[in-house]
Short mmCIF file of C-alpha atoms in Angstrom, two decimals:
data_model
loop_
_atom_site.label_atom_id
_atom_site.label_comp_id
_atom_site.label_asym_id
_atom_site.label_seq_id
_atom_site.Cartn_x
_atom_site.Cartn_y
_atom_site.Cartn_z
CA UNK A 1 -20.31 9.40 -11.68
CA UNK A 2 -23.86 9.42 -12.44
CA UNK A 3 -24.97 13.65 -13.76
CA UNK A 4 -28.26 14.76 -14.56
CA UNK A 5 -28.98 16.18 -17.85
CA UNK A 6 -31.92 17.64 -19.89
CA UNK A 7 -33.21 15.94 -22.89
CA UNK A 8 -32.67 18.03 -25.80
CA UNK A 9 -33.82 15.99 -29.02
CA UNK A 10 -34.89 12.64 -29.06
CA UNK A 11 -32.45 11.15 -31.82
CA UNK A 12 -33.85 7.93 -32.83
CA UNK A 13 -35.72 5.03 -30.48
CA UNK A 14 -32.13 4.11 -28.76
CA UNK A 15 -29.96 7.92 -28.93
CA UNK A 16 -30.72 11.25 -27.17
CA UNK A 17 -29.21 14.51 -27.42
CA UNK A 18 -28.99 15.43 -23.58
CA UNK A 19 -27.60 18.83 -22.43
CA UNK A 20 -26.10 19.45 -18.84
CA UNK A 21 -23.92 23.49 -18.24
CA UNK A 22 -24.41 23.81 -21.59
CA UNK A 23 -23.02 21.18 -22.85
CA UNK A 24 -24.11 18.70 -25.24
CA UNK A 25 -24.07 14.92 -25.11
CA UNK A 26 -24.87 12.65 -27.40
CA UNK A 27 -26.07 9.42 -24.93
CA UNK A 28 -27.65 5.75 -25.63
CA UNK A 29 -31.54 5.38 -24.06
CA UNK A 30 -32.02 1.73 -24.58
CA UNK A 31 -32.40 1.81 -20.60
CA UNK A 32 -35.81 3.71 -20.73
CA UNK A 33 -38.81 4.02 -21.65
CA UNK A 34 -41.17 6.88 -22.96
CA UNK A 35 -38.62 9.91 -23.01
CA UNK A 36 -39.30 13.03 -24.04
CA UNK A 37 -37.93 16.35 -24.46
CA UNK A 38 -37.46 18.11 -21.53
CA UNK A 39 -36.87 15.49 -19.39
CA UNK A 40 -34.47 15.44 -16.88
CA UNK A 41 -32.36 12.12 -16.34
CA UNK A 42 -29.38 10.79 -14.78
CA UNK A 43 -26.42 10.00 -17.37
CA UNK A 44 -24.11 6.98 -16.43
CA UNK A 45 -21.21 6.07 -18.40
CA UNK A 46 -23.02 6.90 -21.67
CA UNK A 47 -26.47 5.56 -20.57
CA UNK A 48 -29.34 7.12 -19.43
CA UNK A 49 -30.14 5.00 -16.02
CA UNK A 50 -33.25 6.70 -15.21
CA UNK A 51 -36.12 9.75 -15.49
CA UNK A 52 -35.91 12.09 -12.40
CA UNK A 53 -39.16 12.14 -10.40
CA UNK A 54 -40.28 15.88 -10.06
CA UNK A 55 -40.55 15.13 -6.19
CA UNK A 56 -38.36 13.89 -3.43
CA UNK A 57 -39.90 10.71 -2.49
CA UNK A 58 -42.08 9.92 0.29
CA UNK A 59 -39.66 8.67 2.70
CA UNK A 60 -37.31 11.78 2.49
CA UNK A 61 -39.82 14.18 2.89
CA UNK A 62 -41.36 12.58 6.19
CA UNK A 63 -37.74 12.68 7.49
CA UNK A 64 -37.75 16.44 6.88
CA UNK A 65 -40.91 16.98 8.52
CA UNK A 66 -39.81 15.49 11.63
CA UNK A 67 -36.66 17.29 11.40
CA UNK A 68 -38.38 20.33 10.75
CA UNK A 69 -40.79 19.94 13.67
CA UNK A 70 -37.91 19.16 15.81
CA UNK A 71 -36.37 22.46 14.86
CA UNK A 72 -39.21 24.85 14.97
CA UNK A 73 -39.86 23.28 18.71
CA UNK A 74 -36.55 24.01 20.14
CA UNK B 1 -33.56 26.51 -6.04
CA UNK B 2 -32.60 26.92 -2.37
CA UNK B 3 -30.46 29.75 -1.63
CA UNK B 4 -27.25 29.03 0.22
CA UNK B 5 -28.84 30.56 3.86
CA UNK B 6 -31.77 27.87 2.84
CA UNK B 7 -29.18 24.92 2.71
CA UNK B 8 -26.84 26.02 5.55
CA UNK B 9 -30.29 26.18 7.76
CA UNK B 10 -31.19 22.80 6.65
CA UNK B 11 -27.91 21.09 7.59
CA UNK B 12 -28.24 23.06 10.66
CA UNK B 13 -31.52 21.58 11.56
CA UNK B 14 -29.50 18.03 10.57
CA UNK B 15 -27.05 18.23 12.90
CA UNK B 16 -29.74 19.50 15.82
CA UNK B 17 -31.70 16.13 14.54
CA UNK B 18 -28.51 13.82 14.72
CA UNK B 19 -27.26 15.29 17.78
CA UNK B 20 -30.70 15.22 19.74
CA UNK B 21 -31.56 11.12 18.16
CA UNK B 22 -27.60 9.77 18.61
CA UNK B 23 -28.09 7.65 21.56
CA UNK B 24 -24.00 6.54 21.85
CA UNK B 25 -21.12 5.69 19.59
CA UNK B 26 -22.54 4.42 15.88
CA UNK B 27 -20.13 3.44 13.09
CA UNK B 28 -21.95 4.03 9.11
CA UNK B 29 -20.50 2.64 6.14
CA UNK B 30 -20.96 4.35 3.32
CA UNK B 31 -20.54 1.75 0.63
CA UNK B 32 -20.27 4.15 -2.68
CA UNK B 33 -17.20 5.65 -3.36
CA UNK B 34 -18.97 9.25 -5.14
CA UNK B 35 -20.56 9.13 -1.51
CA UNK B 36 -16.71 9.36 -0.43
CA UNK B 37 -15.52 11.45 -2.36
CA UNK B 38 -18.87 13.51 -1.77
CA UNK B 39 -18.45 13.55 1.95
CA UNK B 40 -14.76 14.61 1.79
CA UNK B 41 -15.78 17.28 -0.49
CA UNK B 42 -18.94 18.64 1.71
CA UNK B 43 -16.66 18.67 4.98
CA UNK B 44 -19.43 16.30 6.56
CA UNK B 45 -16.63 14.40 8.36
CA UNK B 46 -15.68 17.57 10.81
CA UNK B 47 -18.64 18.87 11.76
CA UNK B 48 -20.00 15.34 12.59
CA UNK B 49 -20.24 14.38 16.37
CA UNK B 50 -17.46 12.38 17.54
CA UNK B 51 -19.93 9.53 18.25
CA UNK B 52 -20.75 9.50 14.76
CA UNK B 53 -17.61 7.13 13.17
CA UNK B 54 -18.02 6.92 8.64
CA UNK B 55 -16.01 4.01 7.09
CA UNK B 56 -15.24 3.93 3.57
CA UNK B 57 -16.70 0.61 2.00
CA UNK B 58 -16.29 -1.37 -1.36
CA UNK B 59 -17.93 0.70 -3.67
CA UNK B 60 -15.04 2.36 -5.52
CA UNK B 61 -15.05 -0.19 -9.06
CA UNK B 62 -11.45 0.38 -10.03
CA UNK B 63 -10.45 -0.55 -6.40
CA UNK B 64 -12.42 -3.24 -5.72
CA UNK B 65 -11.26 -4.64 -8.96
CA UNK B 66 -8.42 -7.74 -8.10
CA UNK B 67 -5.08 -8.23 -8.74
CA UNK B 68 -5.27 -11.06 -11.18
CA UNK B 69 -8.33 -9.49 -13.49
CA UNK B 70 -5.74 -6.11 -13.97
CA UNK B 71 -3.26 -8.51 -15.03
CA UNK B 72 -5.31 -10.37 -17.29
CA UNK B 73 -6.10 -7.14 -19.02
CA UNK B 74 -2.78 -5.72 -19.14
CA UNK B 75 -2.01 -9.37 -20.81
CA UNK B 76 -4.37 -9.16 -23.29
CA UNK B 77 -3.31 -5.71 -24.09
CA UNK B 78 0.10 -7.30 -24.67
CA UNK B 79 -1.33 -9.77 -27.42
CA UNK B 80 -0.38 -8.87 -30.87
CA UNK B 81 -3.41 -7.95 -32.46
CA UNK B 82 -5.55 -7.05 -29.42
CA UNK B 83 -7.61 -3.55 -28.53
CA UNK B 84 -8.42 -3.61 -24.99
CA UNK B 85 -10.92 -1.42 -24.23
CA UNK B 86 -11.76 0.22 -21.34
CA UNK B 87 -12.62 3.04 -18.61
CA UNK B 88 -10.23 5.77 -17.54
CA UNK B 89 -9.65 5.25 -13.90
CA UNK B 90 -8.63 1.65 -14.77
CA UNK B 91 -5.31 2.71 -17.23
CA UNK B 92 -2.93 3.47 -14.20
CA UNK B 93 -3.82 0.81 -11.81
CA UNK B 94 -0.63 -1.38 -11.31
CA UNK B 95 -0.28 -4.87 -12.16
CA UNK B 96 1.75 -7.47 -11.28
CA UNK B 97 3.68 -6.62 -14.11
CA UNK B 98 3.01 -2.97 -14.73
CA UNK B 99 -0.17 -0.75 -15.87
CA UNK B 100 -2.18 -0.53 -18.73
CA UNK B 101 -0.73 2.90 -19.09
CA UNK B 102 2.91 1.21 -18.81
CA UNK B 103 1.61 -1.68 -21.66
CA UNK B 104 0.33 1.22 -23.59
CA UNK B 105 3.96 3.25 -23.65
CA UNK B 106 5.82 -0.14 -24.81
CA UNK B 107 3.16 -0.54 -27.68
CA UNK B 108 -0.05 -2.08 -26.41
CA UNK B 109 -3.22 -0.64 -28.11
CA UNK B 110 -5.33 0.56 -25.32
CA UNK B 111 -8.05 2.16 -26.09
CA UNK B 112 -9.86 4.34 -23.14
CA UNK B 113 -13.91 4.98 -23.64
CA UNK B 114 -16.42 6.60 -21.74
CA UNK B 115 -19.18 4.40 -22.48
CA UNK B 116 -19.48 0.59 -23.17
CA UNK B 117 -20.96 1.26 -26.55
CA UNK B 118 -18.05 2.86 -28.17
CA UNK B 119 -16.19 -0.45 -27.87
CA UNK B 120 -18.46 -1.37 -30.54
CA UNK B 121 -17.63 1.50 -32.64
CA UNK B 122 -13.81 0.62 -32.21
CA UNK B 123 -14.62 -3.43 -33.04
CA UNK B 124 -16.64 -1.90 -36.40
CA UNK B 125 -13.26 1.07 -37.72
CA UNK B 126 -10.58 -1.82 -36.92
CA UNK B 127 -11.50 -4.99 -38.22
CA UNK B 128 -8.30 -6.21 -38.72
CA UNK B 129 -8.11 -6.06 -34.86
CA UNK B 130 -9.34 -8.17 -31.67
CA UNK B 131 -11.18 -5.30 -29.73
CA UNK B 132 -11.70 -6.73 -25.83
CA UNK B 133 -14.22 -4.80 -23.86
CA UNK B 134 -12.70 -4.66 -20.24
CA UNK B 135 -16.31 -4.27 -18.16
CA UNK B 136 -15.71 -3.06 -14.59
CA UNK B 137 -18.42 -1.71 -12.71
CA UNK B 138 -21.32 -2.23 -10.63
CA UNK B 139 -24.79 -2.88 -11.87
CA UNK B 140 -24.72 0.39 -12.65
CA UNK B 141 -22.24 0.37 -15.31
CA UNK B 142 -23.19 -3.46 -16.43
CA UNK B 143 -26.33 -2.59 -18.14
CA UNK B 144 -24.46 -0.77 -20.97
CA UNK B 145 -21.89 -3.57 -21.24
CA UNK B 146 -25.20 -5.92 -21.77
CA UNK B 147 -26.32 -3.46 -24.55
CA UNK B 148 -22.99 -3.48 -26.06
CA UNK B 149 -23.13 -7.57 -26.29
CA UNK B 150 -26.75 -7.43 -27.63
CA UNK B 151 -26.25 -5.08 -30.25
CA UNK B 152 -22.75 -6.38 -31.02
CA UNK B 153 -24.95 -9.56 -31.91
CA UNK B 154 -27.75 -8.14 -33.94
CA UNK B 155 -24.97 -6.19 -36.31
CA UNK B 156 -22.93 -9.78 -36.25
CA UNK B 157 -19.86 -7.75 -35.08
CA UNK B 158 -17.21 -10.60 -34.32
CA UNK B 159 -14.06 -9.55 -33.81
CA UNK B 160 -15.25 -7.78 -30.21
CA UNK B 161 -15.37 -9.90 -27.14
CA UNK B 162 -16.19 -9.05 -23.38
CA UNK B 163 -14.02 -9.28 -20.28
CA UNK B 164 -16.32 -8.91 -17.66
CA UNK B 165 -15.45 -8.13 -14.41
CA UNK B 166 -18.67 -6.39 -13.24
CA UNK B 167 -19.67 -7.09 -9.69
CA UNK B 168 -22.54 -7.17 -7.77
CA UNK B 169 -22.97 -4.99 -4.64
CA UNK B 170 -25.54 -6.64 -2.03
CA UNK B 171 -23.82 -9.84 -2.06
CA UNK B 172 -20.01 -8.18 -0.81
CA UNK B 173 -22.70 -6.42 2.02
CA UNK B 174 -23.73 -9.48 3.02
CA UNK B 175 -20.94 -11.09 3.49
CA UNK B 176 -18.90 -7.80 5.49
CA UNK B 177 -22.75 -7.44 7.36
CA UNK B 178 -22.42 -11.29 8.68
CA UNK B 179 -18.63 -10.52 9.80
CA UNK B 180 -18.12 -10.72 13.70
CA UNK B 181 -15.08 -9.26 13.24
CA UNK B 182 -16.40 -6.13 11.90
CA UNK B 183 -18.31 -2.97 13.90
CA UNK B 184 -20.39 -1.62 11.24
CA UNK B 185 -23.78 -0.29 12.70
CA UNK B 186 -25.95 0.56 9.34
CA UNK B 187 -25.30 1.12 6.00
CA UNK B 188 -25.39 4.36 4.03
CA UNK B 189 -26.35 2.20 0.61
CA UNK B 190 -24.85 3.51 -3.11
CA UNK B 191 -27.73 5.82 -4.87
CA UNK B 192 -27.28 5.00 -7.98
CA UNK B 193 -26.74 1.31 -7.94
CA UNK B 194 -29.89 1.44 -5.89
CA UNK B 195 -31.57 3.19 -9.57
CA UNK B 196 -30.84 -0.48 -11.44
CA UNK B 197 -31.65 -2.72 -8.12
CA UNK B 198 -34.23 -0.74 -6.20
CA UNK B 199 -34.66 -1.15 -2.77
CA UNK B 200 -35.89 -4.48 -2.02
CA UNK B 201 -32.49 -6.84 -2.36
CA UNK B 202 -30.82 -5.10 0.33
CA UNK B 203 -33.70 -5.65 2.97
CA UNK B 204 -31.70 -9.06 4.45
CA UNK B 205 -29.28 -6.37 5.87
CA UNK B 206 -32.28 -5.37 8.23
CA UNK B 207 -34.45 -8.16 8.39
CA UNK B 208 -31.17 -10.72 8.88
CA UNK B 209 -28.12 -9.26 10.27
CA UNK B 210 -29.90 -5.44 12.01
CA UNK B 211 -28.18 -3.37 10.18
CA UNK B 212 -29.62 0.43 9.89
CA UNK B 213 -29.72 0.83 6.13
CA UNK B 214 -30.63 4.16 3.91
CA UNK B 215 -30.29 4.45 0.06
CA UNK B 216 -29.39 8.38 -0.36
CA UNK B 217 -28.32 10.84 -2.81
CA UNK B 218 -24.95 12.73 -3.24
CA UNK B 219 -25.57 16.02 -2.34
CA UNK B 220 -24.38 17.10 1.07
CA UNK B 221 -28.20 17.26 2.63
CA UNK B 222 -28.85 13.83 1.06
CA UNK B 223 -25.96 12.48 2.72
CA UNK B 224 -26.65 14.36 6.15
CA UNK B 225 -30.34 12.98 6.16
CA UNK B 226 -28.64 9.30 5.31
CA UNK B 227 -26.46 9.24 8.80
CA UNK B 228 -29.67 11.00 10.55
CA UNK B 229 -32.05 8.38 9.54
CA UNK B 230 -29.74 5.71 10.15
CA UNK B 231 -28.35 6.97 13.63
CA UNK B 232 -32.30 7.29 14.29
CA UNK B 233 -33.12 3.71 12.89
CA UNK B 234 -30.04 2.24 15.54
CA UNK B 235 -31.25 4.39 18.29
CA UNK B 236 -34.88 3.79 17.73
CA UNK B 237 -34.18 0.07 17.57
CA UNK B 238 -35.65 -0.18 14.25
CA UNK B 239 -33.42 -1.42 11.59
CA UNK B 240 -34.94 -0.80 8.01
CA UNK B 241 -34.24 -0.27 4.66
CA UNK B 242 -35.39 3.52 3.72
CA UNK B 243 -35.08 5.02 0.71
CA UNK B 244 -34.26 8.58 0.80
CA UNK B 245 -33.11 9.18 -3.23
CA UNK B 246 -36.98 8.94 -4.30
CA UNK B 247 -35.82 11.83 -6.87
CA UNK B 248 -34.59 8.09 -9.05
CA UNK B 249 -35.10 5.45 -6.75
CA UNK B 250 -38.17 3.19 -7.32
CA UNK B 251 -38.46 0.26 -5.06
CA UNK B 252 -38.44 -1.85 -7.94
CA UNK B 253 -35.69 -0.43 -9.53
CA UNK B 254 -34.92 -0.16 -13.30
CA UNK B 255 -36.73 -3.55 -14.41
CA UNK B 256 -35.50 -2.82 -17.99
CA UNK B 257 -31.90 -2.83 -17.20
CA UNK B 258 -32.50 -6.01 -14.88
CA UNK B 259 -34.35 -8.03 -17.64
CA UNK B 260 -31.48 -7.25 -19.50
CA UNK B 261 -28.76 -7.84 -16.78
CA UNK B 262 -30.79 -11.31 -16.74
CA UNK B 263 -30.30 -12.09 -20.48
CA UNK B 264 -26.87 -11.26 -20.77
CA UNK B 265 -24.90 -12.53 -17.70
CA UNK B 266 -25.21 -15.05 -15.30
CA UNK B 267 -23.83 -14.55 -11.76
CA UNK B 268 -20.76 -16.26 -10.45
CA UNK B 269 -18.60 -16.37 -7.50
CA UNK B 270 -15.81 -13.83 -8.42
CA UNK B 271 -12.67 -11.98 -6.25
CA UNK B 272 -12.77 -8.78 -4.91
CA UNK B 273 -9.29 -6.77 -3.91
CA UNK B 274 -8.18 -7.82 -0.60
CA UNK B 275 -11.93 -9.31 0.55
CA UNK B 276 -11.82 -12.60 -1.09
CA UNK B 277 -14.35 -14.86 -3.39
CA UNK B 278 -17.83 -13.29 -2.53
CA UNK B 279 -19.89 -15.70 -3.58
CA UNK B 280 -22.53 -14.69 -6.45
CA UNK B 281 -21.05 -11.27 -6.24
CA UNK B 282 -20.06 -11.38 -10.11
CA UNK B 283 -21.39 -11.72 -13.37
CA UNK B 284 -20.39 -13.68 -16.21
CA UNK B 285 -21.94 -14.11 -19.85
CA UNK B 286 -24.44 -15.99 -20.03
CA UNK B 287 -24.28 -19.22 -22.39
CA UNK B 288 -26.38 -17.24 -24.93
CA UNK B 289 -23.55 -14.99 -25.33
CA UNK B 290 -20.75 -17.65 -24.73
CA UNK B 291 -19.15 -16.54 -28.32
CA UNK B 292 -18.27 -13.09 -26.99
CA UNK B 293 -16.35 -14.40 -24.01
CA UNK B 294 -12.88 -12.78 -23.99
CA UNK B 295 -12.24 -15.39 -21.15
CA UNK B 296 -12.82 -18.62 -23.68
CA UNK B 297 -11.51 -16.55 -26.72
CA UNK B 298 -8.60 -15.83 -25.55
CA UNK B 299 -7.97 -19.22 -22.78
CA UNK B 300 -8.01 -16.90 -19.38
CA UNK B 301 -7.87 -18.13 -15.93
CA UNK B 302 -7.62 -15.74 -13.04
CA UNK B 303 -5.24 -17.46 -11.00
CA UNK B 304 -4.59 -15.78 -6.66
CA UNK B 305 -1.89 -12.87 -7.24
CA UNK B 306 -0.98 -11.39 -4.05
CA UNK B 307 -1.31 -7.42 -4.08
CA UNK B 308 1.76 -5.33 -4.13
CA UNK B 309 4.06 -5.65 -1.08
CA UNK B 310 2.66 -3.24 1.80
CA UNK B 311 -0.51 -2.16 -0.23
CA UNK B 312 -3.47 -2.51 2.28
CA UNK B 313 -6.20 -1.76 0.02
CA UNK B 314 -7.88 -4.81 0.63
CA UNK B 315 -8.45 -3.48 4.50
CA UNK B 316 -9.41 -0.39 3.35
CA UNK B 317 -12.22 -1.80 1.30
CA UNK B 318 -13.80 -4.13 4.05
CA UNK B 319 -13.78 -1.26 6.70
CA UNK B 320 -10.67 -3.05 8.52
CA UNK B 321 -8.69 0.35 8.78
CA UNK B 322 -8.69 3.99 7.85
CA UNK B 323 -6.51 4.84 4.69
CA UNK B 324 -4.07 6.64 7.06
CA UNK B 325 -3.23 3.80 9.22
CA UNK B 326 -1.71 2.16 5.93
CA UNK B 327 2.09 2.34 6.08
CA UNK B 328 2.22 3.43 2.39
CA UNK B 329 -0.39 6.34 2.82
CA UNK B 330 1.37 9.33 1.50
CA UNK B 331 4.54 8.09 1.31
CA UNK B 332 5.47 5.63 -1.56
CA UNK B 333 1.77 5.74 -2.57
CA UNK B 334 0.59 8.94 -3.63
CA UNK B 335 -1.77 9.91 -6.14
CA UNK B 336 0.88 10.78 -8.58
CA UNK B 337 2.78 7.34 -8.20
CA UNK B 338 -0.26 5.11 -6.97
CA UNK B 339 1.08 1.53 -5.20
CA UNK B 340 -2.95 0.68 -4.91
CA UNK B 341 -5.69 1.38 -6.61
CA UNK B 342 -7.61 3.07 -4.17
CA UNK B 343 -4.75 5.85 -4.52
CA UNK B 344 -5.27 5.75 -8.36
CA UNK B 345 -8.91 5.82 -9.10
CA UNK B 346 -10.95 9.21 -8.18
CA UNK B 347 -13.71 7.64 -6.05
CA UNK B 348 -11.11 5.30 -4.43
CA UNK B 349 -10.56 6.01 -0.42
CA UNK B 350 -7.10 6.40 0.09
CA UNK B 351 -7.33 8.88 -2.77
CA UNK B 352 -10.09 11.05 -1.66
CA UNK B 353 -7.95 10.80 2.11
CA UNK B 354 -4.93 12.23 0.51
CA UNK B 355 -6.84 15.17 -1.12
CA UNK B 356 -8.93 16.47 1.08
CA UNK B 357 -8.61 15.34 4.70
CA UNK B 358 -6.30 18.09 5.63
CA UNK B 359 -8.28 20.91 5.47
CA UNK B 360 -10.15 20.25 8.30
CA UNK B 361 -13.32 22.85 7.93
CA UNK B 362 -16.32 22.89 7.44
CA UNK B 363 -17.63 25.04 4.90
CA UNK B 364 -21.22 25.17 6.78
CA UNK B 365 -19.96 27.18 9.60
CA UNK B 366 -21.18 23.86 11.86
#
């Protein structure tokens, strides 16, 4: 299963050293583009498979705003 | 980070949401197996309302995997001289003729790896050996077995070759979506095969066949919000494709890994467990990579092989029936002496059944 993980040190233009519970991984980033240290990113199998956005998405927050309307109207 | 009164409030306001939208009975697929496993886990399935009926689909790799392609790697495994190489889950599904764990105890060299791109560390420590890469997987998993061929070239590495028996997921939705024989309502689509594809190949689920469709995460309020927007897509009348895992889902998807999905393989009709040849639903090597074709190398042909007598995994995979209404559930097959693989593999159905579907409660007091 896919885990995210923090980028620790950028190894070389195709290895990162990602960190996830305190643990270290050494993982291949021939996947993506432009990553830095600090950035969080889903591990697959070895791979990073992409660079997590630092908000939901569009789509799931208008779903929580009607929930939330919903709710606070009861 | 939300505190745990934060998230229980949430899925409480979920539930309110589903229950107040549901407009009658509605049956969801979720095709992933981590959304399985996920759902067990979260105790989503009790505290859903009856009308609300979750299928397990074909999104478990090991399981979907056929009969034949385990027994061509356990057969290679058996050749003097050969490494097969390969993921975890896949060592103790049976074969015709045994497991890879069973080839490895009479003297087979199997060699379990994490990540595609160790086989290539293997093929470069034992080059007096035949290392075969055994690539399962979705597109998820596919786009390191396409770096592992490209850099395999570029260091000239030959004694590795590539047994590829990735698979492709909107093609096997397609074909259980066009199905008359099948009640499936909408779609709760894989998150992280939806990182490599994006959003836009599944939208022929909506646009062709009606299906409600949302890509979601794996947490228990990303799943929740998946069956809520898709109960409120079939009640509303409004089929779509909506992408709830914006966190890594772009609607174009990872165009890096496809361009290199697109160099690598081609796609072919292939056979899933128990579902049949899907057409398009595989991928082969493309000719540009024809020399690292364990298939060619090695003269394989997947020839039918019917599954192991009783073993209903097949129906279990296209939403036919529940893991418990197999006659093997729990009985001969068990996680520790698997007849199937979706009994063996940790994502698979009938294994996530056996685990947790006893308890019965929900930890969010629903």
């Amino acid at each position: 299963m896919a885990v995210p993980h923090k980028v620790v040190e950028i190894m070389d233009e195709n290895r990162a050293l990602v960190s996830t519970g305190g643990v270290e991984l050494e993982v291949r980033t021939d996947l993506i583009e432009g990553l830095q240290v600090g950035d969080v990113v889903l591990v697959h199998a070895g791979f990073v498979i992409e660079k997590y956005n630092q908000d939901e998405g569009e789509e799931l927050e208008s779903l929580w705003e009607e929930v939330m309307q919903f709710a606070s109207g009861r | 980070m939300p505190q745990v009164g934060d998230l229980r409030a949430k899925m409480s306001s979920l539930l309110e949401a589903l229950n107040k939208w549901l407009c009658g009975p509605i049956t969801v697929m979720e095709v992933c197996g981590t959304h399985t496993v996920s759902i067990f886990r979260s105790g989503i399935r009790t505290m859903l309302p009856k009308d609300v009926r979750l299928l397990s689909g074909p999104g478990c790799p090991v399981c979907v995997t056929d009969q034949a392609e385990v027994d061509a790697m356990v057969s290679l495994a058996k050749k003097p001289g050969v490494v097969l190489a390969t993921y975890g889950d896949m060592v103790r599904v049976p074969g015709s003729c045994g497991s890879l764990a069973e080839a490895r105890s009479c003297g087979a060299e199997v060699a379990v790896v994490g990540s595609a791109i160790q086989a290539l560390a293997l093929a470069e420590s034992m080059q007096d050996k035949e290392v075969v890469f055994a690539g399962i997987g979705f597109e998820t998993t596919a786009p390191a077995t396409a770096v592992l061929l490209r850099e395999a070239r570029r260091k000239n590495v030959k004694n590795l070759s590539v047994l590829s028996l990735h698979k492709l997921v909107p093609p096997v939705l397609r074909l259980l979506a066009s199905d008359p024989t099948l009640v499936i309502d909408g779609f709760l689509l894989p998150g992280h095969v939806s990182t490599i594809i994006g959003t836009a190949p599944y939208a022929f689920l909506a646009e062709e066949y009606g299906k409600a469709c949302a890509v979601a995460g794996f947490e228990p309020l990303d799943i929740m919000a998946g069956i809520v927007e898709i109960a409120r897509q079939i009640c509303g009348g409004r089929p779509a494709v909506r992408c709830l895992y914006g966190r890594v889902v772009r609607h174009e998807g990872n165009v890096k890994a496809q361009e290199l999905l697109g160099e690598v393989f081609r796609p072919a009709s292939v056979r899933w467990r128990g579902i049949g040849v899907v057409e398009a639903s595989g991928l082969v090597l493309a000719d540009d990579y024809s020399d690292f074709d364990a298939y060619s190398r090695f003269g394989i042909t997947l020839e039918e092989v019917n599954p192991p007598a009783g073993c209903r995994c097949g129906d279990v995979l296209a939403g036919r029936i529940a893991p418990l209404e197999c006659p093997l559930f729990g009985g001969s097959c068990t996680p520790q002496f698997p007849v199937g693989p979706c009994m063996v593999s940790s994502e698979g159905s009938c294994s996530a059944y056996y685990k947790y579907s006893s308890k019965g409660v929900s930890p969010w007091g629903a």
